[in-house]
Amino acid sequence: MKKITLNLTNSNPEHAPPEKFVKTLENHFSIHDFNIMTSLENKDLLTDADYILGWALPIVFLKRNLNLKEIFLFSSQVPESYLKLNTTVIDSKGVNSQFVVNYIKEALPSNWSNKNILILGKGHIGSLLDSNLQSKKVRVLTRSPKKPNESNYSHFSREISQADIIIPTLSLSRETSKLFSQEDFFSHLKADVRIINTTRGKLIEEELIYKFFSTHEKAFYHTDVTDPEPYPSQGILRSLKNCTITNHIAGFGEGYWEKLLDRILVKTQDWI
Amino acid sequence: MDSLDKFKNILSSLDELFLRKDIQKVSNSDHLINDLGLDSLARVSIVFELQEELNLNIEESEASQWKTVKDILKVIEKSH
């Protein structure tokens, strides 16, 4: 019998799975010691688990489990800190991509087809968004971080300064978290730029966002991601009139949990 | 060993959490979010590691108030 822990610990109430999803997993793994963790107070459920599935956990709890064979993450991005683990980590990349793209399309202004749109990054969501928009005014900006002049956005100031709408689709890492600097990014933005962010709250420094949008009233910041989540009522972005904040809902369109369940059942066949 | 060295020493195994700066280059005045890129999950790891290493009980409400490295160093100093 294997020990499997389903981690549902998540501070965002929007990310709670439906009962049917949990029941199906309980039944699926019923021949094993299957446990559900809903709070870090039950972190003992992680210490000797063979397999963990669910939301990302603080790395410190995973490092201490020398028994851990595999992790299945509900998120599409594996935290950079997980890369040093001696454990296979399966992400759920692609499960929510179309939902995120649909959300972005709804966040676009009605006259978007006349606007210069700059998509930053050509991963799963960047490519899908590009193919969904099908506009000649869409430009996808990709970099090769190893090239000296592409390690940041200083080389792309022309593209950034011409964009009416900017949509980052980059994953969060040590490398990408430094891209959105005052010098290389914010100083080149159009005064009425619209930024739509569905990536990670940590990707763009909040103080720089506030500084730009509080001094450019015609610009607009539409974000689905903040840190922390849910975003606190006293957070500085709340004071901006030209900012919309949603509570990390972009990837959770109708049918998301069913798609995720299908992915889990396929990817965890070896766990049974 | 001063508190900052102790901080670096205890958390050196979690270096990968410090998105914006190597842990060995961290200074007292660094902001945990803006300068170091620590997110809420990283903060939980740090609290847990400090509790284990220093045999401390750190309340979640206390840790959520930390803004800079200096705030954490005060906790380390108290443990001396």
XYZ file of C-alpha atoms in Angstrom:
352
model
C 0.000 0.000 0.000
C 1.278 3.407 -0.965
C 0.698 6.650 0.875
C -0.839 9.324 -1.335
C -1.578 12.852 -0.109
C -3.938 15.204 -1.876
C -2.952 18.752 -0.934
C -5.854 21.178 -1.148
C -4.174 23.848 0.990
C -4.729 27.105 -0.830
C -5.453 30.539 0.553
C -7.588 31.407 -2.462
C -11.205 30.235 -2.050
C -11.615 30.417 -5.849
C -9.265 27.435 -6.109
C -11.270 24.984 -4.024
C -12.234 21.921 -6.107
C -15.823 20.679 -6.346
C -16.834 17.788 -4.111
C -17.253 15.454 -7.102
C -13.600 15.976 -8.058
C -12.384 15.027 -4.575
C -14.731 12.033 -4.317
C -13.551 10.682 -7.661
C -9.933 10.864 -6.534
C -10.803 9.206 -3.224
C -12.396 6.317 -5.088
C -9.602 6.133 -7.648
C -6.906 5.790 -4.989
C -9.024 3.846 -2.491
C -6.757 0.779 -2.456
C -4.006 2.976 -1.013
C -3.563 5.071 2.111
C -5.144 8.190 0.619
C -5.215 11.359 2.706
C -6.555 14.829 2.104
C -4.638 17.791 3.473
C -6.514 21.081 3.753
C -4.163 23.010 6.017
C -0.435 23.172 6.685
C -1.275 22.148 10.242
C -1.601 18.637 8.786
C 1.876 18.757 7.238
C 2.645 15.385 8.860
C 0.700 13.909 5.937
C 3.614 14.971 3.721
C 6.526 13.573 5.667
C 6.382 9.991 4.444
C 4.013 10.225 1.472
C 5.043 8.253 -1.614
C 3.075 10.529 -3.899
C 1.650 14.033 -3.509
C -0.848 15.715 -5.765
C -2.426 19.125 -5.471
C -1.376 22.733 -5.150
C 2.270 23.700 -4.771
C 3.654 23.401 -1.263
C 6.479 25.212 0.501
C 9.642 23.482 -0.676
C 10.890 22.908 2.861
C 8.228 20.228 3.483
C 9.086 18.335 0.311
C 12.831 18.380 0.910
C 12.363 16.504 4.151
C 10.476 13.650 2.558
C 13.107 11.195 1.330
C 10.388 8.712 0.407
C 8.698 10.949 -2.146
C 8.556 9.406 -5.618
C 6.424 11.780 -7.641
C 4.438 15.004 -7.380
C 1.519 16.021 -9.567
C 0.912 19.770 -9.465
C -2.444 21.356 -10.207
C -0.606 24.417 -11.483
C 0.776 24.688 -14.991
C 4.090 26.042 -13.792
C 6.575 24.170 -11.626
C 8.082 26.562 -9.048
C 11.759 27.105 -9.798
C 12.614 25.943 -6.290
C 11.248 22.474 -7.140
C 13.835 21.901 -9.848
C 16.444 20.841 -7.308
C 14.225 18.127 -5.831
C 15.216 14.524 -6.492
C 11.619 13.787 -7.381
C 9.682 13.754 -10.624
C 7.327 16.727 -10.782
C 4.417 16.586 -13.228
C 2.717 19.869 -14.024
C -0.720 20.378 -15.527
C 0.479 22.561 -18.363
C -2.145 22.970 -21.057
C -5.123 22.025 -18.908
C -6.149 25.630 -18.335
C -4.547 27.319 -21.385
C -7.736 27.858 -23.396
C -9.521 29.195 -20.314
C -6.721 31.709 -19.755
C -6.803 32.748 -23.404
C -10.594 33.217 -23.224
C -10.143 35.393 -20.137
C -7.522 37.532 -21.891
C -9.763 37.973 -24.929
C -12.557 39.215 -22.679
C -10.171 41.675 -21.053
C -9.250 43.212 -24.412
C -10.912 46.499 -25.380
C -13.625 46.206 -28.053
C -11.401 47.906 -30.647
C -8.449 45.590 -30.013
C -8.095 44.559 -33.653
C -6.865 48.086 -34.480
C -4.288 48.030 -31.729
C -0.689 46.907 -31.636
C -0.656 43.926 -29.318
C 2.592 42.632 -27.892
C 2.559 39.137 -26.406
C 5.604 38.516 -24.240
C 6.700 34.913 -24.467
C 5.787 32.080 -26.794
C 5.053 29.244 -24.437
C 1.813 27.296 -24.386
C -0.434 30.265 -23.619
C 1.495 32.799 -25.724
C 1.244 30.605 -28.818
C -2.403 29.737 -28.229
C -3.297 33.385 -27.708
C -1.488 34.355 -30.898
C -3.377 31.747 -32.915
C -6.704 32.714 -31.297
C -6.323 36.416 -32.049
C -5.191 35.934 -35.647
C -4.386 39.587 -36.185
C -1.578 41.101 -38.216
C -1.174 43.678 -35.482
C -0.177 41.049 -32.949
C 3.521 40.611 -32.325
C 4.934 37.847 -30.170
C 8.167 38.828 -28.500
C 10.530 35.998 -27.707
C 14.028 36.248 -26.364
C 16.998 33.953 -26.182
C 18.202 34.723 -22.655
C 21.642 33.293 -23.425
C 22.262 35.901 -26.117
C 24.016 38.864 -24.467
C 21.693 41.501 -25.934
C 18.545 39.533 -25.163
C 19.113 38.817 -21.477
C 16.713 41.673 -20.689
C 14.278 43.939 -22.554
C 16.752 46.761 -23.241
C 17.179 45.475 -26.789
C 13.399 45.513 -27.359
C 12.564 49.086 -26.365
C 11.113 49.827 -29.826
C 8.623 46.943 -29.629
C 7.629 47.901 -26.089
C 7.224 51.593 -26.935
C 4.967 50.816 -29.929
C 2.607 48.467 -28.111
C -0.919 49.575 -27.232
C -1.612 46.369 -25.357
C 0.996 44.188 -23.640
C 0.220 40.664 -22.495
C 2.962 38.869 -20.537
C 2.700 35.070 -20.795
C 6.061 34.275 -19.220
C 6.634 31.853 -16.410
C 8.108 33.175 -13.176
C 11.774 32.449 -12.612
C 14.899 34.168 -11.353
C 15.578 35.204 -14.909
C 12.132 36.527 -15.857
C 11.475 38.290 -12.553
C 14.156 40.842 -13.487
C 12.757 41.698 -16.913
C 10.141 44.251 -15.877
C 12.503 46.921 -14.608
C 11.932 50.664 -14.669
C 14.834 51.130 -17.056
C 14.163 48.366 -19.592
C 10.391 48.147 -19.486
C 8.353 50.804 -17.693
C 10.290 53.774 -19.045
C 9.408 52.740 -22.633
C 5.673 52.162 -22.223
C 3.103 54.241 -24.078
C 1.250 56.638 -21.795
C -2.040 54.884 -22.584
C -0.788 51.302 -22.668
C -3.002 48.478 -21.403
C -1.285 45.573 -19.656
C -3.163 42.319 -19.093
C -1.425 40.053 -16.609
C -2.487 36.450 -16.030
C 0.936 35.004 -15.211
C 2.159 35.393 -11.635
C 1.827 38.302 -9.225
C 5.516 38.122 -8.473
C 6.533 38.580 -12.106
C 6.174 42.366 -12.055
C 7.190 44.398 -9.027
C 4.091 45.912 -7.473
C 5.726 49.232 -6.610
C 6.764 49.762 -10.241
C 3.235 48.969 -11.403
C 1.834 51.452 -8.920
C 4.381 54.100 -9.838
C 3.571 53.864 -13.551
C -0.210 53.583 -13.432
C -0.675 56.205 -10.734
C 1.098 58.722 -12.978
C -0.432 57.617 -16.309
C -4.185 57.911 -15.941
C -4.919 56.882 -19.535
C -3.047 53.618 -19.114
C -4.828 50.571 -17.714
C -3.655 47.562 -15.718
C -5.829 44.465 -15.774
C -4.468 41.741 -13.549
C -5.716 38.351 -12.497
C -2.626 37.632 -10.415
C -1.245 39.271 -7.293
C 0.899 38.305 -4.360
C -0.639 37.491 -1.984
C -3.895 36.074 -3.225
C -6.586 37.001 -2.556
C -5.258 40.551 -2.844
C -5.751 42.444 0.445
C -8.318 45.243 0.651
C -5.582 47.680 1.712
C -3.190 46.720 -1.135
C -1.801 49.735 -2.994
C -3.176 48.618 -6.376
C -6.708 48.950 -4.968
C -6.234 52.725 -4.866
C -5.687 52.928 -8.648
C -8.722 53.975 -10.686
C -7.157 52.542 -13.844
C -6.701 49.010 -12.507
C -8.932 45.948 -12.457
C -8.050 43.049 -10.190
C -9.635 39.618 -10.383
C -8.859 36.820 -7.979
C -6.765 34.406 -10.072
C -9.790 33.043 -11.896
C -8.516 33.127 -15.482
C -7.684 29.428 -15.707
C -10.824 28.198 -13.972
C -13.395 28.272 -16.748
C -16.306 25.850 -16.923
C -15.000 22.329 -17.299
C -11.570 23.028 -15.799
C -11.845 20.522 -12.949
C -13.086 17.785 -15.290
C -10.102 18.399 -17.609
C -7.713 18.365 -14.674
C -9.210 15.123 -13.385
C -8.735 13.475 -16.787
C -5.086 14.574 -16.788
C -4.520 13.264 -13.254
C -6.026 9.869 -14.031
C -3.765 9.491 -17.067
C -0.574 10.788 -15.488
C -0.866 8.886 -12.207
C -1.525 5.424 -13.622
C 1.819 4.267 -12.215
C 0.731 5.257 -8.726
C -1.947 2.565 -8.544
C 28.607 35.062 13.942
C 26.237 38.036 13.656
C 22.505 37.700 13.005
C 22.789 38.306 9.263
C 25.420 35.573 8.909
C 23.228 33.276 10.936
C 20.288 34.115 8.658
C 22.356 33.258 5.573
C 23.690 30.132 7.175
C 20.302 28.766 8.212
C 18.621 29.567 4.936
C 21.455 28.644 2.588
C 19.699 25.364 1.778
C 16.740 27.401 0.522
C 18.786 29.646 -1.763
C 16.553 28.850 -4.723
C 13.685 30.727 -3.055
C 15.502 34.041 -3.329
C 14.388 34.975 -6.840
C 16.000 38.378 -7.140
C 19.266 37.986 -5.246
C 21.693 35.303 -4.120
C 21.316 34.681 -0.437
C 24.986 35.463 0.205
C 24.420 38.999 -1.145
C 21.401 39.711 1.052
C 21.645 42.787 3.301
C 19.704 43.972 6.374
C 17.718 46.567 4.480
C 16.538 44.275 1.650
C 12.776 44.206 1.193
C 11.559 40.617 1.280
C 9.282 40.992 -1.727
C 10.731 43.763 -3.867
C 14.445 43.043 -3.390
C 14.481 39.317 -2.738
C 11.396 38.150 -4.625
C 10.092 35.976 -1.804
C 6.494 34.885 -2.280
C 4.038 33.614 0.294
C 5.128 29.974 -0.134
C 8.770 30.981 0.335
C 7.871 32.827 3.515
C 6.315 29.671 4.980
C 9.520 27.747 4.206
C 11.630 30.400 5.886
C 9.454 30.484 9.001
C 9.545 26.703 9.261
C 13.332 26.535 8.814
C 13.956 29.233 11.430
C 11.621 27.523 13.893
C 13.397 24.229 13.463
C 16.930 25.573 13.605
C 16.444 28.064 16.404
C 13.814 26.155 18.340
C 11.450 29.106 18.154
C 7.718 29.471 17.908
C 6.925 32.073 15.266
C 3.270 33.034 14.930
C 1.893 33.330 11.409
C 0.544 36.793 12.267
C 4.060 37.875 13.283
C 5.692 36.523 10.116
C 3.094 38.188 7.899
C 4.261 41.567 9.251
C 7.880 41.078 8.154
C 8.826 43.574 5.495
C 12.622 43.544 5.425
C 15.439 41.183 6.357
C 15.970 43.348 9.444
C 12.567 42.228 10.775
C 13.677 38.598 10.567
C 17.035 39.389 12.153
C 15.197 40.769 15.199
C 13.621 37.332 15.645
C 17.029 35.657 15.328
C 18.539 38.078 17.851
C 15.789 37.263 20.349
C 16.766 33.617 20.175
C 20.325 34.262 21.403
